[in-house]
Amino acid sequence: DQQVKQNSPSLSVQEGRISILNCDYTNSMFDYFLWYKKYPAEGPTFLISISSIKDKNEDGRFTVFLNKSAKHLSLHIVPSQPGDSAVYFCAALANAGGTSYGKLTFGQGTILTVHP
Amino acid sequence: DTGVSQDPRHKITKRGQNVTFRCDPISEHNRLYWYRQTLGQGPEFLTYFQNEAQLEKSRLLSDRFSAERPKGSFSTLEIQRTEQGDSAMYLCASSLAEKGEAFFGQGTRLTVV
C-alpha cells in the first residue's frame, strides 16, 4: 500500500527554467510533509517542509505547495541549476494532534536532471 | 562534523553470515530511526527509538533483524543469517521528537553474495 506516490520517475529541465516535482498521498492522517534530495551513495538531505496548516512555504529557490483537498504537494525549484540534479523524495508524517512525530513515509522518488 | 555518522559505509558479506552496523546520531537528538532503501525505491521504515526505548518496529523487520540503543546515544542494527534479499542501503536518521525533520547519515551499503 503506497501511501505516498511520486508518479513521475524522472524529469528533465533546462538550466534557468522551473522544475516542478509532484507528490500525492492517500493517508488523511498525514499533516507534515517534507522534501529530501539524494545524491548517489549518500543519505537523503533535508530540503524543505510544510505543515498542513499552511499551503505554501518558501526557502530561497525552493517553494513547496500543499493542496490538502487534493492530497497533493509539489516542489518548485526556480531557477534550476545543474547542481540540483539528484533524486528528490517526498515524505510525510502523521502527528494527529500529538506533540511528537514518528516515522517518515517516503515516495519512490523522482530523478531530476538539469541540463546546462 | 556534528551530523549523523554511520559505520561501515560498505559491507560485503557471504550469505548466512551475521553483520552489525553502527549509527551515531546528532548529539542532542532523542529520536533515532533506521530505514532501508533498495534500488528505485524510497527509504522504507524499519524501526525507531526515543532515547533507549524502541517505540515501533515495521513488519519488514523479521526475526533476523535486531536493533538496540543501549544508552540512548548510538545504535546498532544486527542482521543474522544474511540473505541475498537483505542487500540494500541501510540508513540511519535522527531528530528531535517534537520536530518533523529527520537528518540522515550517509548510509551503509550491504551486499550479500
mmCIF file with all atom_site columns, C-alpha atoms in Angstrom:
data_model
loop_
_atom_site.group_PDB
_atom_site.id
_atom_site.type_symbol
_atom_site.label_atom_id
_atom_site.label_alt_id
_atom_site.label_comp_id
_atom_site.label_asym_id
_atom_site.label_entity_id
_atom_site.label_seq_id
_atom_site.pdbx_PDB_ins_code
_atom_site.Cartn_x
_atom_site.Cartn_y
_atom_site.Cartn_z
_atom_site.occupancy
_atom_site.B_iso_or_equiv
_atom_site.pdbx_formal_charge
_atom_site.auth_seq_id
_atom_site.auth_comp_id
_atom_site.auth_asym_id
_atom_site.auth_atom_id
_atom_site.pdbx_PDB_model_num
ATOM 1   C CA . ASP A 1 1   ? 0.000  0.000   0.000   1.00 0.00 ? 1   ASP A CA 1
ATOM 2   C CA . GLN A 1 2   ? 1.869  3.054   -1.323  1.00 0.00 ? 2   GLN A CA 1
ATOM 3   C CA . GLN A 1 3   ? 0.619  5.905   0.847   1.00 0.00 ? 3   GLN A CA 1
ATOM 4   C CA . VAL A 1 4   ? 2.941  8.478   -0.741  1.00 0.00 ? 4   VAL A CA 1
ATOM 5   C CA . LYS A 1 5   ? 3.313  8.436   -4.511  1.00 0.00 ? 5   LYS A CA 1
ATOM 6   C CA . GLN A 1 6   ? 5.592  10.227  -6.910  1.00 0.00 ? 6   GLN A CA 1
ATOM 7   C CA . ASN A 1 7   ? 4.235  9.247   -10.275 1.00 0.00 ? 7   ASN A CA 1
ATOM 8   C CA . SER A 1 8   ? 6.988  10.759  -12.400 1.00 0.00 ? 8   SER A CA 1
ATOM 9   C CA . PRO A 1 9   ? 10.141 8.621   -12.224 1.00 0.00 ? 9   PRO A CA 1
ATOM 10  C CA . SER A 1 10  ? 12.180 11.311  -13.958 1.00 0.00 ? 10  SER A CA 1
ATOM 11  C CA . LEU A 1 11  ? 12.159 14.949  -15.028 1.00 0.00 ? 11  LEU A CA 1
ATOM 12  C CA . SER A 1 12  ? 14.499 16.772  -17.369 1.00 0.00 ? 12  SER A CA 1
ATOM 13  C CA . VAL A 1 13  ? 14.773 20.584  -17.274 1.00 0.00 ? 13  VAL A CA 1
ATOM 14  C CA . GLN A 1 14  ? 16.943 23.235  -18.871 1.00 0.00 ? 14  GLN A CA 1
ATOM 15  C CA . GLU A 1 15  ? 19.174 25.310  -16.608 1.00 0.00 ? 15  GLU A CA 1
ATOM 16  C CA . GLY A 1 16  ? 17.453 28.514  -15.512 1.00 0.00 ? 16  GLY A CA 1
ATOM 17  C CA . ARG A 1 17  ? 13.936 27.157  -16.015 1.00 0.00 ? 17  ARG A CA 1
ATOM 18  C CA . ILE A 1 18  ? 11.495 25.978  -13.368 1.00 0.00 ? 18  ILE A CA 1
ATOM 19  C CA . SER A 1 19  ? 11.475 22.397  -12.082 1.00 0.00 ? 19  SER A CA 1
ATOM 20  C CA . ILE A 1 20  ? 8.172  21.131  -10.692 1.00 0.00 ? 20  ILE A CA 1
ATOM 21  C CA . LEU A 1 21  ? 8.151  17.859  -8.788  1.00 0.00 ? 21  LEU A CA 1
ATOM 22  C CA . ASN A 1 22  ? 4.837  16.361  -7.731  1.00 0.00 ? 22  ASN A CA 1
ATOM 23  C CA . CYS A 1 23  ? 3.695  14.107  -4.920  1.00 0.00 ? 23  CYS A CA 1
ATOM 24  C CA . ASP A 1 24  ? 0.330  12.615  -3.952  1.00 0.00 ? 24  ASP A CA 1
ATOM 25  C CA . TYR A 1 25  ? -0.690 10.993  -0.685  1.00 0.00 ? 25  TYR A CA 1
ATOM 26  C CA . THR A 1 26  ? -3.616 8.897   0.432   1.00 0.00 ? 26  THR A CA 1
ATOM 27  C CA . ASN A 1 27  ? -3.430 8.873   4.234   1.00 0.00 ? 27  ASN A CA 1
ATOM 28  C CA . SER A 1 28  ? -5.588 11.648  5.734   1.00 0.00 ? 28  SER A CA 1
ATOM 29  C CA . MET A 1 29  ? -3.617 11.414  8.987   1.00 0.00 ? 29  MET A CA 1
ATOM 30  C CA . PHE A 1 30  ? -0.541 12.921  7.348   1.00 0.00 ? 30  PHE A CA 1
ATOM 31  C CA . ASP A 1 31  ? -0.134 16.501  8.498   1.00 0.00 ? 31  ASP A CA 1
ATOM 32  C CA . TYR A 1 32  ? 3.506  17.345  7.886   1.00 0.00 ? 32  TYR A CA 1
ATOM 33  C CA . PHE A 1 33  ? 5.345  16.978  4.611   1.00 0.00 ? 33  PHE A CA 1
ATOM 34  C CA . LEU A 1 34  ? 8.989  17.134  3.650   1.00 0.00 ? 34  LEU A CA 1
ATOM 35  C CA . TRP A 1 35  ? 11.182 17.064  0.592   1.00 0.00 ? 35  TRP A CA 1
ATOM 36  C CA . TYR A 1 36  ? 14.592 15.405  0.576   1.00 0.00 ? 36  TYR A CA 1
ATOM 37  C CA . LYS A 1 37  ? 17.315 15.433  -2.053  1.00 0.00 ? 37  LYS A CA 1
ATOM 38  C CA . LYS A 1 38  ? 19.606 12.468  -2.554  1.00 0.00 ? 38  LYS A CA 1
ATOM 39  C CA . TYR A 1 39  ? 22.851 12.084  -4.461  1.00 0.00 ? 39  TYR A CA 1
ATOM 40  C CA . PRO A 1 40  ? 24.162 8.605   -5.361  1.00 0.00 ? 40  PRO A CA 1
ATOM 41  C CA . ALA A 1 41  ? 25.862 6.760   -2.494  1.00 0.00 ? 41  ALA A CA 1
ATOM 42  C CA . GLU A 1 42  ? 24.770 9.372   0.046   1.00 0.00 ? 42  GLU A CA 1
ATOM 43  C CA . GLY A 1 43  ? 21.920 9.644   2.511   1.00 0.00 ? 43  GLY A CA 1
ATOM 44  C CA . PRO A 1 44  ? 18.938 11.922  1.854   1.00 0.00 ? 44  PRO A CA 1
ATOM 45  C CA . THR A 1 45  ? 19.427 15.617  2.667   1.00 0.00 ? 45  THR A CA 1
ATOM 46  C CA . PHE A 1 46  ? 16.512 17.599  4.083   1.00 0.00 ? 46  PHE A CA 1
ATOM 47  C CA . LEU A 1 47  ? 15.397 20.449  1.779   1.00 0.00 ? 47  LEU A CA 1
ATOM 48  C CA . ILE A 1 48  ? 12.146 21.999  2.881   1.00 0.00 ? 48  ILE A CA 1
ATOM 49  C CA . SER A 1 49  ? 8.989  21.118  4.785   1.00 0.00 ? 49  SER A CA 1
ATOM 50  C CA . ILE A 1 50  ? 5.397  22.266  5.201   1.00 0.00 ? 50  ILE A CA 1
ATOM 51  C CA . SER A 1 51  ? 2.769  21.820  7.862   1.00 0.00 ? 51  SER A CA 1
ATOM 52  C CA . SER A 1 52  ? -0.817 21.041  6.880   1.00 0.00 ? 52  SER A CA 1
ATOM 53  C CA . ILE A 1 53  ? -1.944 24.367  8.360   1.00 0.00 ? 53  ILE A CA 1
ATOM 54  C CA . LYS A 1 54  ? -0.133 26.141  5.517   1.00 0.00 ? 54  LYS A CA 1
ATOM 55  C CA . ASP A 1 55  ? -0.478 25.957  1.766   1.00 0.00 ? 55  ASP A CA 1
ATOM 56  C CA . LYS A 1 56  ? 2.931  27.363  0.825   1.00 0.00 ? 56  LYS A CA 1
ATOM 57  C CA . ASN A 1 57  ? 6.419  27.513  2.232   1.00 0.00 ? 57  ASN A CA 1
ATOM 58  C CA . GLU A 1 58  ? 9.347  29.181  0.544   1.00 0.00 ? 58  GLU A CA 1
ATOM 59  C CA . ASP A 1 59  ? 13.098 28.936  1.139   1.00 0.00 ? 59  ASP A CA 1
ATOM 60  C CA . GLY A 1 60  ? 15.313 30.605  -1.420  1.00 0.00 ? 60  GLY A CA 1
ATOM 61  C CA . ARG A 1 61  ? 14.916 28.888  -4.770  1.00 0.00 ? 61  ARG A CA 1
ATOM 62  C CA . PHE A 1 62  ? 12.682 26.179  -3.281  1.00 0.00 ? 62  PHE A CA 1
ATOM 63  C CA . THR A 1 63  ? 8.941  26.511  -2.721  1.00 0.00 ? 63  THR A CA 1
ATOM 64  C CA . VAL A 1 64  ? 6.597  23.772  -1.574  1.00 0.00 ? 64  VAL A CA 1
ATOM 65  C CA . PHE A 1 65  ? 2.860  23.988  -2.230  1.00 0.00 ? 65  PHE A CA 1
ATOM 66  C CA . LEU A 1 66  ? 0.269  21.888  -0.409  1.00 0.00 ? 66  LEU A CA 1
ATOM 67  C CA . ASN A 1 67  ? -3.284 21.233  -1.624  1.00 0.00 ? 67  ASN A CA 1
ATOM 68  C CA . LYS A 1 68  ? -4.950 19.336  1.210   1.00 0.00 ? 68  LYS A CA 1
ATOM 69  C CA . SER A 1 69  ? -8.252 18.797  -0.540  1.00 0.00 ? 69  SER A CA 1
ATOM 70  C CA . ALA A 1 70  ? -6.467 17.114  -3.443  1.00 0.00 ? 70  ALA A CA 1
ATOM 71  C CA . LYS A 1 71  ? -3.913 15.418  -1.156  1.00 0.00 ? 71  LYS A CA 1
ATOM 72  C CA . HIS A 1 72  ? -1.216 16.788  -3.393  1.00 0.00 ? 72  HIS A CA 1
ATOM 73  C CA . LEU A 1 73  ? 2.015  18.661  -2.896  1.00 0.00 ? 73  LEU A CA 1
ATOM 74  C CA . SER A 1 74  ? 4.632  19.985  -5.233  1.00 0.00 ? 74  SER A CA 1
ATOM 75  C CA . LEU A 1 75  ? 8.168  21.308  -5.048  1.00 0.00 ? 75  LEU A CA 1
ATOM 76  C CA . HIS A 1 76  ? 9.156  24.195  -7.302  1.00 0.00 ? 76  HIS A CA 1
ATOM 77  C CA . ILE A 1 77  ? 12.799 24.973  -7.951  1.00 0.00 ? 77  ILE A CA 1
ATOM 78  C CA . VAL A 1 78  ? 13.426 28.335  -9.617  1.00 0.00 ? 78  VAL A CA 1
ATOM 79  C CA . PRO A 1 79  ? 15.818 28.844  -11.296 1.00 0.00 ? 79  PRO A CA 1
ATOM 80  C CA . SER A 1 80  ? 17.037 25.286  -11.759 1.00 0.00 ? 80  SER A CA 1
ATOM 81  C CA . GLN A 1 81  ? 20.780 24.708  -11.685 1.00 0.00 ? 81  GLN A CA 1
ATOM 82  C CA . PRO A 1 82  ? 22.870 21.730  -12.851 1.00 0.00 ? 82  PRO A CA 1
ATOM 83  C CA . GLY A 1 83  ? 23.836 21.086  -9.214  1.00 0.00 ? 83  GLY A CA 1
ATOM 84  C CA . ASP A 1 84  ? 20.164 20.402  -8.470  1.00 0.00 ? 84  ASP A CA 1
ATOM 85  C CA . SER A 1 85  ? 20.402 17.169  -10.471 1.00 0.00 ? 85  SER A CA 1
ATOM 86  C CA . ALA A 1 86  ? 19.603 14.428  -7.949  1.00 0.00 ? 86  ALA A CA 1
ATOM 87  C CA . VAL A 1 87  ? 16.795 12.162  -6.788  1.00 0.00 ? 87  VAL A CA 1
ATOM 88  C CA . TYR A 1 88  ? 14.054 14.031  -4.929  1.00 0.00 ? 88  TYR A CA 1
ATOM 89  C CA . PHE A 1 89  ? 11.902 12.267  -2.361  1.00 0.00 ? 89  PHE A CA 1
ATOM 90  C CA . CYS A 1 90  ? 8.630  13.436  -0.928  1.00 0.00 ? 90  CYS A CA 1
ATOM 91  C CA . ALA A 1 91  ? 7.924  12.252  2.643   1.00 0.00 ? 91  ALA A CA 1
ATOM 92  C CA . ALA A 1 92  ? 5.023  12.546  5.058   1.00 0.00 ? 92  ALA A CA 1
ATOM 93  C CA . LEU A 1 93  ? 4.447  12.382  8.807   1.00 0.00 ? 93  LEU A CA 1
ATOM 94  C CA . ALA A 1 94  ? 1.380  11.883  10.976  1.00 0.00 ? 94  ALA A CA 1
ATOM 95  C CA . ASN A 1 95  ? 1.100  13.767  14.240  1.00 0.00 ? 95  ASN A CA 1
ATOM 96  C CA . ALA A 1 96  ? -2.643 13.565  14.712  1.00 0.00 ? 96  ALA A CA 1
ATOM 97  C CA . GLY A 1 97  ? -2.729 16.358  17.282  1.00 0.00 ? 97  GLY A CA 1
ATOM 98  C CA . GLY A 1 98  ? 0.053  14.929  19.389  1.00 0.00 ? 98  GLY A CA 1
ATOM 99  C CA . THR A 1 99  ? 3.276  16.624  20.392  1.00 0.00 ? 99  THR A CA 1
ATOM 100 C CA . SER A 1 100 ? 5.819  14.304  18.873  1.00 0.00 ? 100 SER A CA 1
ATOM 101 C CA . TYR A 1 101 ? 6.316  12.974  15.377  1.00 0.00 ? 101 TYR A CA 1
ATOM 102 C CA . GLY A 1 102 ? 7.139  9.439   14.338  1.00 0.00 ? 102 GLY A CA 1
ATOM 103 C CA . LYS A 1 103 ? 8.270  7.716   11.204  1.00 0.00 ? 103 LYS A CA 1
ATOM 104 C CA . LEU A 1 104 ? 8.569  9.209   7.742   1.00 0.00 ? 104 LEU A CA 1
ATOM 105 C CA . THR A 1 105 ? 6.721  7.582   4.846   1.00 0.00 ? 105 THR A CA 1
ATOM 106 C CA . PHE A 1 106 ? 8.544  8.186   1.566   1.00 0.00 ? 106 PHE A CA 1
ATOM 107 C CA . GLY A 1 107 ? 7.531  8.257   -2.077  1.00 0.00 ? 107 GLY A CA 1
ATOM 108 C CA . GLN A 1 108 ? 9.510  6.361   -4.692  1.00 0.00 ? 108 GLN A CA 1
ATOM 109 C CA . GLY A 1 109 ? 11.491 9.391   -5.790  1.00 0.00 ? 109 GLY A CA 1
ATOM 110 C CA . THR A 1 110 ? 11.873 11.466  -8.959  1.00 0.00 ? 110 THR A CA 1
ATOM 111 C CA . ILE A 1 111 ? 15.192 11.757  -10.763 1.00 0.00 ? 111 ILE A CA 1
ATOM 112 C CA . LEU A 1 112 ? 15.749 15.394  -11.718 1.00 0.00 ? 112 LEU A CA 1
ATOM 113 C CA . THR A 1 113 ? 18.257 16.203  -14.432 1.00 0.00 ? 113 THR A CA 1
ATOM 114 C CA . VAL A 1 114 ? 19.076 19.859  -15.090 1.00 0.00 ? 114 VAL A CA 1
ATOM 115 C CA . HIS A 1 115 ? 20.872 20.393  -18.395 1.00 0.00 ? 115 HIS A CA 1
ATOM 116 C CA . PRO A 1 116 ? 23.328 23.279  -18.826 1.00 0.00 ? 116 PRO A CA 1
ATOM 117 C CA . ASP B 2 1   ? 31.363 17.037  11.981  1.00 0.00 ? 1   ASP B CA 1
ATOM 118 C CA . THR B 2 2   ? 28.156 17.045  14.019  1.00 0.00 ? 2   THR B CA 1
ATOM 119 C CA . GLY B 2 3   ? 25.920 15.186  11.578  1.00 0.00 ? 3   GLY B CA 1
ATOM 120 C CA . VAL B 2 4   ? 24.675 11.598  11.700  1.00 0.00 ? 4   VAL B CA 1
ATOM 121 C CA . SER B 2 5   ? 27.521 9.134   11.298  1.00 0.00 ? 5   SER B CA 1
ATOM 122 C CA . GLN B 2 6   ? 27.231 5.536   10.086  1.00 0.00 ? 6   GLN B CA 1
ATOM 123 C CA . ASP B 2 7   ? 29.829 2.793   10.060  1.00 0.00 ? 7   ASP B CA 1
ATOM 124 C CA . PRO B 2 8   ? 30.806 0.992   7.925   1.00 0.00 ? 8   PRO B CA 1
ATOM 125 C CA . ARG B 2 9   ? 29.973 2.742   4.657   1.00 0.00 ? 9   ARG B CA 1
ATOM 126 C CA . HIS B 2 10  ? 30.141 -0.517  2.735   1.00 0.00 ? 10  HIS B CA 1
ATOM 127 C CA . LYS B 2 11  ? 29.869 -4.151  3.770   1.00 0.00 ? 11  LYS B CA 1
ATOM 128 C CA . ILE B 2 12  ? 30.157 -7.243  1.599   1.00 0.00 ? 12  ILE B CA 1
ATOM 129 C CA . THR B 2 13  ? 29.273 -10.475 3.321   1.00 0.00 ? 13  THR B CA 1
ATOM 130 C CA . LYS B 2 14  ? 28.567 -14.070 2.423   1.00 0.00 ? 14  LYS B CA 1
ATOM 131 C CA . ARG B 2 15  ? 25.069 -15.440 2.706   1.00 0.00 ? 15  ARG B CA 1
ATOM 132 C CA . GLY B 2 16  ? 24.454 -16.826 6.159   1.00 0.00 ? 16  GLY B CA 1
ATOM 133 C CA . GLN B 2 17  ? 26.878 -14.541 7.966   1.00 0.00 ? 17  GLN B CA 1
ATOM 134 C CA . ASN B 2 18  ? 25.884 -12.026 10.637  1.00 0.00 ? 18  ASN B CA 1
ATOM 135 C CA . VAL B 2 19  ? 26.530 -8.315  10.190  1.00 0.00 ? 19  VAL B CA 1
ATOM 136 C CA . THR B 2 20  ? 26.272 -5.336  12.540  1.00 0.00 ? 20  THR B CA 1
ATOM 137 C CA . PHE B 2 21  ? 26.012 -1.672  11.635  1.00 0.00 ? 21  PHE B CA 1
ATOM 138 C CA . ARG B 2 22  ? 26.525 1.315   13.894  1.00 0.00 ? 22  ARG B CA 1
ATOM 139 C CA . CYS B 2 23  ? 24.872 4.734   13.900  1.00 0.00 ? 23  CYS B CA 1
ATOM 140 C CA . ASP B 2 24  ? 25.886 7.809   15.881  1.00 0.00 ? 24  ASP B CA 1
ATOM 141 C CA . PRO B 2 25  ? 23.077 10.386  15.812  1.00 0.00 ? 25  PRO B CA 1
ATOM 142 C CA . ILE B 2 26  ? 23.270 14.145  16.210  1.00 0.00 ? 26  ILE B CA 1
ATOM 143 C CA . SER B 2 27  ? 24.080 14.507  19.902  1.00 0.00 ? 27  SER B CA 1
ATOM 144 C CA . GLU B 2 28  ? 21.049 16.456  21.092  1.00 0.00 ? 28  GLU B CA 1
ATOM 145 C CA . HIS B 2 29  ? 18.533 14.330  19.137  1.00 0.00 ? 29  HIS B CA 1
ATOM 146 C CA . ASN B 2 30  ? 16.421 11.973  21.225  1.00 0.00 ? 30  ASN B CA 1
ATOM 147 C CA . ARG B 2 31  ? 14.895 10.086  18.289  1.00 0.00 ? 31  ARG B CA 1
ATOM 148 C CA . LEU B 2 32  ? 16.849 7.619   16.152  1.00 0.00 ? 32  LEU B CA 1
ATOM 149 C CA . TYR B 2 33  ? 15.458 5.822   13.097  1.00 0.00 ? 33  TYR B CA 1
ATOM 150 C CA . TRP B 2 34  ? 16.570 3.000   10.839  1.00 0.00 ? 34  TRP B CA 1
ATOM 151 C CA . TYR B 2 35  ? 15.425 2.814   7.217   1.00 0.00 ? 35  TYR B CA 1
ATOM 152 C CA . ARG B 2 36  ? 16.255 0.518   4.327   1.00 0.00 ? 36  ARG B CA 1
ATOM 153 C CA . GLN B 2 37  ? 16.448 1.590   0.709   1.00 0.00 ? 37  GLN B CA 1
ATOM 154 C CA . THR B 2 38  ? 16.583 -0.616  -2.371  1.00 0.00 ? 38  THR B CA 1
ATOM 155 C CA . LEU B 2 39  ? 17.197 0.478   -5.944  1.00 0.00 ? 39  LEU B CA 1
ATOM 156 C CA . GLY B 2 40  ? 14.408 2.558   -7.420  1.00 0.00 ? 40  GLY B CA 1
ATOM 157 C CA . GLN B 2 41  ? 12.515 2.867   -4.163  1.00 0.00 ? 41  GLN B CA 1
ATOM 158 C CA . GLY B 2 42  ? 12.250 5.404   -1.409  1.00 0.00 ? 42  GLY B CA 1
ATOM 159 C CA . PRO B 2 43  ? 13.570 4.634   2.073   1.00 0.00 ? 43  PRO B CA 1
ATOM 160 C CA . GLU B 2 44  ? 11.364 2.182   3.997   1.00 0.00 ? 44  GLU B CA 1
ATOM 161 C CA . PHE B 2 45  ? 10.945 2.488   7.733   1.00 0.00 ? 45  PHE B CA 1
ATOM 162 C CA . LEU B 2 46  ? 12.380 -0.319  9.863   1.00 0.00 ? 46  LEU B CA 1
ATOM 163 C CA . THR B 2 47  ? 12.339 0.862   13.484  1.00 0.00 ? 47  THR B CA 1
ATOM 164 C CA . TYR B 2 48  ? 12.848 3.833   15.754  1.00 0.00 ? 48  TYR B CA 1
ATOM 165 C CA . PHE B 2 49  ? 13.926 4.701   19.273  1.00 0.00 ? 49  PHE B CA 1
ATOM 166 C CA . GLN B 2 50  ? 13.191 7.513   21.641  1.00 0.00 ? 50  GLN B CA 1
ATOM 167 C CA . ASN B 2 51  ? 16.196 7.624   23.913  1.00 0.00 ? 51  ASN B CA 1
ATOM 168 C CA . GLU B 2 52  ? 16.822 3.919   24.663  1.00 0.00 ? 52  GLU B CA 1
ATOM 169 C CA . ALA B 2 53  ? 13.223 2.772   24.175  1.00 0.00 ? 53  ALA B CA 1
ATOM 170 C CA . GLN B 2 54  ? 12.311 1.078   20.887  1.00 0.00 ? 54  GLN B CA 1
ATOM 171 C CA . LEU B 2 55  ? 8.916  2.596   20.099  1.00 0.00 ? 55  LEU B CA 1
ATOM 172 C CA . GLU B 2 56  ? 7.940  0.993   16.808  1.00 0.00 ? 56  GLU B CA 1
ATOM 173 C CA . LYS B 2 57  ? 9.063  -1.832  14.543  1.00 0.00 ? 57  LYS B CA 1
ATOM 174 C CA . SER B 2 58  ? 7.981  -2.389  10.958  1.00 0.00 ? 58  SER B CA 1
ATOM 175 C CA . ARG B 2 59  ? 6.702  -5.741  9.808   1.00 0.00 ? 59  ARG B CA 1
ATOM 176 C CA . LEU B 2 60  ? 9.665  -5.571  7.395   1.00 0.00 ? 60  LEU B CA 1
ATOM 177 C CA . LEU B 2 61  ? 11.882 -6.231  10.414  1.00 0.00 ? 61  LEU B CA 1
ATOM 178 C CA . SER B 2 62  ? 11.988 -10.022 10.504  1.00 0.00 ? 62  SER B CA 1
ATOM 179 C CA . ASP B 2 63  ? 13.240 -12.052 13.450  1.00 0.00 ? 63  ASP B CA 1
ATOM 180 C CA . ARG B 2 64  ? 16.707 -11.979 11.917  1.00 0.00 ? 64  ARG B CA 1
ATOM 181 C CA . PHE B 2 65  ? 16.926 -8.234  12.474  1.00 0.00 ? 65  PHE B CA 1
ATOM 182 C CA . SER B 2 66  ? 17.555 -6.640  15.850  1.00 0.00 ? 66  SER B CA 1
ATOM 183 C CA . ALA B 2 67  ? 18.284 -3.065  16.806  1.00 0.00 ? 67  ALA B CA 1
ATOM 184 C CA . GLU B 2 68  ? 19.495 -1.589  20.062  1.00 0.00 ? 68  GLU B CA 1
ATOM 185 C CA . ARG B 2 69  ? 20.204 1.809   21.503  1.00 0.00 ? 69  ARG B CA 1
ATOM 186 C CA . PRO B 2 70  ? 21.600 0.816   24.893  1.00 0.00 ? 70  PRO B CA 1
ATOM 187 C CA . LYS B 2 71  ? 22.377 4.205   26.421  1.00 0.00 ? 71  LYS B CA 1
ATOM 188 C CA . GLY B 2 72  ? 20.152 6.385   24.325  1.00 0.00 ? 72  GLY B CA 1
ATOM 189 C CA . SER B 2 73  ? 23.086 7.556   22.235  1.00 0.00 ? 73  SER B CA 1
ATOM 190 C CA . PHE B 2 74  ? 24.483 5.371   19.418  1.00 0.00 ? 74  PHE B CA 1
ATOM 191 C CA . SER B 2 75  ? 22.513 2.486   17.923  1.00 0.00 ? 75  SER B CA 1
ATOM 192 C CA . THR B 2 76  ? 23.366 -0.832  16.317  1.00 0.00 ? 76  THR B CA 1
ATOM 193 C CA . LEU B 2 77  ? 21.431 -2.815  13.746  1.00 0.00 ? 77  LEU B CA 1
ATOM 194 C CA . GLU B 2 78  ? 22.280 -6.505  13.504  1.00 0.00 ? 78  GLU B CA 1
ATOM 195 C CA . ILE B 2 79  ? 21.206 -8.865  10.746  1.00 0.00 ? 79  ILE B CA 1
ATOM 196 C CA . GLN B 2 80  ? 21.647 -12.543 11.472  1.00 0.00 ? 80  GLN B CA 1
ATOM 197 C CA . ARG B 2 81  ? 21.952 -15.265 8.821   1.00 0.00 ? 81  ARG B CA 1
ATOM 198 C CA . THR B 2 82  ? 22.012 -12.751 5.987   1.00 0.00 ? 82  THR B CA 1
ATOM 199 C CA . GLU B 2 83  ? 20.151 -13.488 2.758   1.00 0.00 ? 83  GLU B CA 1
ATOM 200 C CA . GLN B 2 84  ? 20.649 -12.034 -0.713  1.00 0.00 ? 84  GLN B CA 1
ATOM 201 C CA . GLY B 2 85  ? 17.388 -10.136 -0.312  1.00 0.00 ? 85  GLY B CA 1
ATOM 202 C CA . ASP B 2 86  ? 18.962 -8.184  2.553   1.00 0.00 ? 86  ASP B CA 1
ATOM 203 C CA . SER B 2 87  ? 21.226 -6.398  0.070   1.00 0.00 ? 87  SER B CA 1
ATOM 204 C CA . ALA B 2 88  ? 20.284 -2.726  0.347   1.00 0.00 ? 88  ALA B CA 1
ATOM 205 C CA . MET B 2 89  ? 21.353 0.655   1.670   1.00 0.00 ? 89  MET B CA 1
ATOM 206 C CA . TYR B 2 90  ? 20.689 0.877   5.415   1.00 0.00 ? 90  TYR B CA 1
ATOM 207 C CA . LEU B 2 91  ? 20.057 4.445   6.513   1.00 0.00 ? 91  LEU B CA 1
ATOM 208 C CA . CYS B 2 92  ? 20.060 5.900   9.985   1.00 0.00 ? 92  CYS B CA 1
ATOM 209 C CA . ALA B 2 93  ? 18.418 9.205   10.857  1.00 0.00 ? 93  ALA B CA 1
ATOM 210 C CA . SER B 2 94  ? 17.906 11.266  13.980  1.00 0.00 ? 94  SER B CA 1
ATOM 211 C CA . SER B 2 95  ? 15.544 14.008  15.057  1.00 0.00 ? 95  SER B CA 1
ATOM 212 C CA . LEU B 2 96  ? 14.017 15.793  17.992  1.00 0.00 ? 96  LEU B CA 1
ATOM 213 C CA . ALA B 2 97  ? 10.711 14.171  18.918  1.00 0.00 ? 97  ALA B CA 1
ATOM 214 C CA . GLU B 2 98  ? 8.800  17.446  18.610  1.00 0.00 ? 98  GLU B CA 1
ATOM 215 C CA . LYS B 2 99  ? 10.279 18.267  15.205  1.00 0.00 ? 99  LYS B CA 1
ATOM 216 C CA . GLY B 2 100 ? 9.256  16.642  11.946  1.00 0.00 ? 100 GLY B CA 1
ATOM 217 C CA . GLU B 2 101 ? 12.594 16.926  10.180  1.00 0.00 ? 101 GLU B CA 1
ATOM 218 C CA . ALA B 2 102 ? 14.880 13.906  10.410  1.00 0.00 ? 102 ALA B CA 1
ATOM 219 C CA . PHE B 2 103 ? 18.526 14.133  9.391   1.00 0.00 ? 103 PHE B CA 1
ATOM 220 C CA . PHE B 2 104 ? 20.139 11.183  7.676   1.00 0.00 ? 104 PHE B CA 1
ATOM 221 C CA . GLY B 2 105 ? 23.567 9.649   7.727   1.00 0.00 ? 105 GLY B CA 1
ATOM 222 C CA . GLN B 2 106 ? 25.374 8.588   4.579   1.00 0.00 ? 106 GLN B CA 1
ATOM 223 C CA . GLY B 2 107 ? 24.152 5.017   4.903   1.00 0.00 ? 107 GLY B CA 1
ATOM 224 C CA . THR B 2 108 ? 25.715 1.574   4.946   1.00 0.00 ? 108 THR B CA 1
ATOM 225 C CA . ARG B 2 109 ? 25.609 -0.283  1.629   1.00 0.00 ? 109 ARG B CA 1
ATOM 226 C CA . LEU B 2 110 ? 25.203 -4.024  2.322   1.00 0.00 ? 110 LEU B CA 1
ATOM 227 C CA . THR B 2 111 ? 25.912 -6.573  -0.405  1.00 0.00 ? 111 THR B CA 1
ATOM 228 C CA . VAL B 2 112 ? 25.187 -10.217 0.366   1.00 0.00 ? 112 VAL B CA 1
ATOM 229 C CA . VAL B 2 113 ? 26.921 -12.629 -2.031  1.00 0.00 ? 113 VAL B CA 1
#
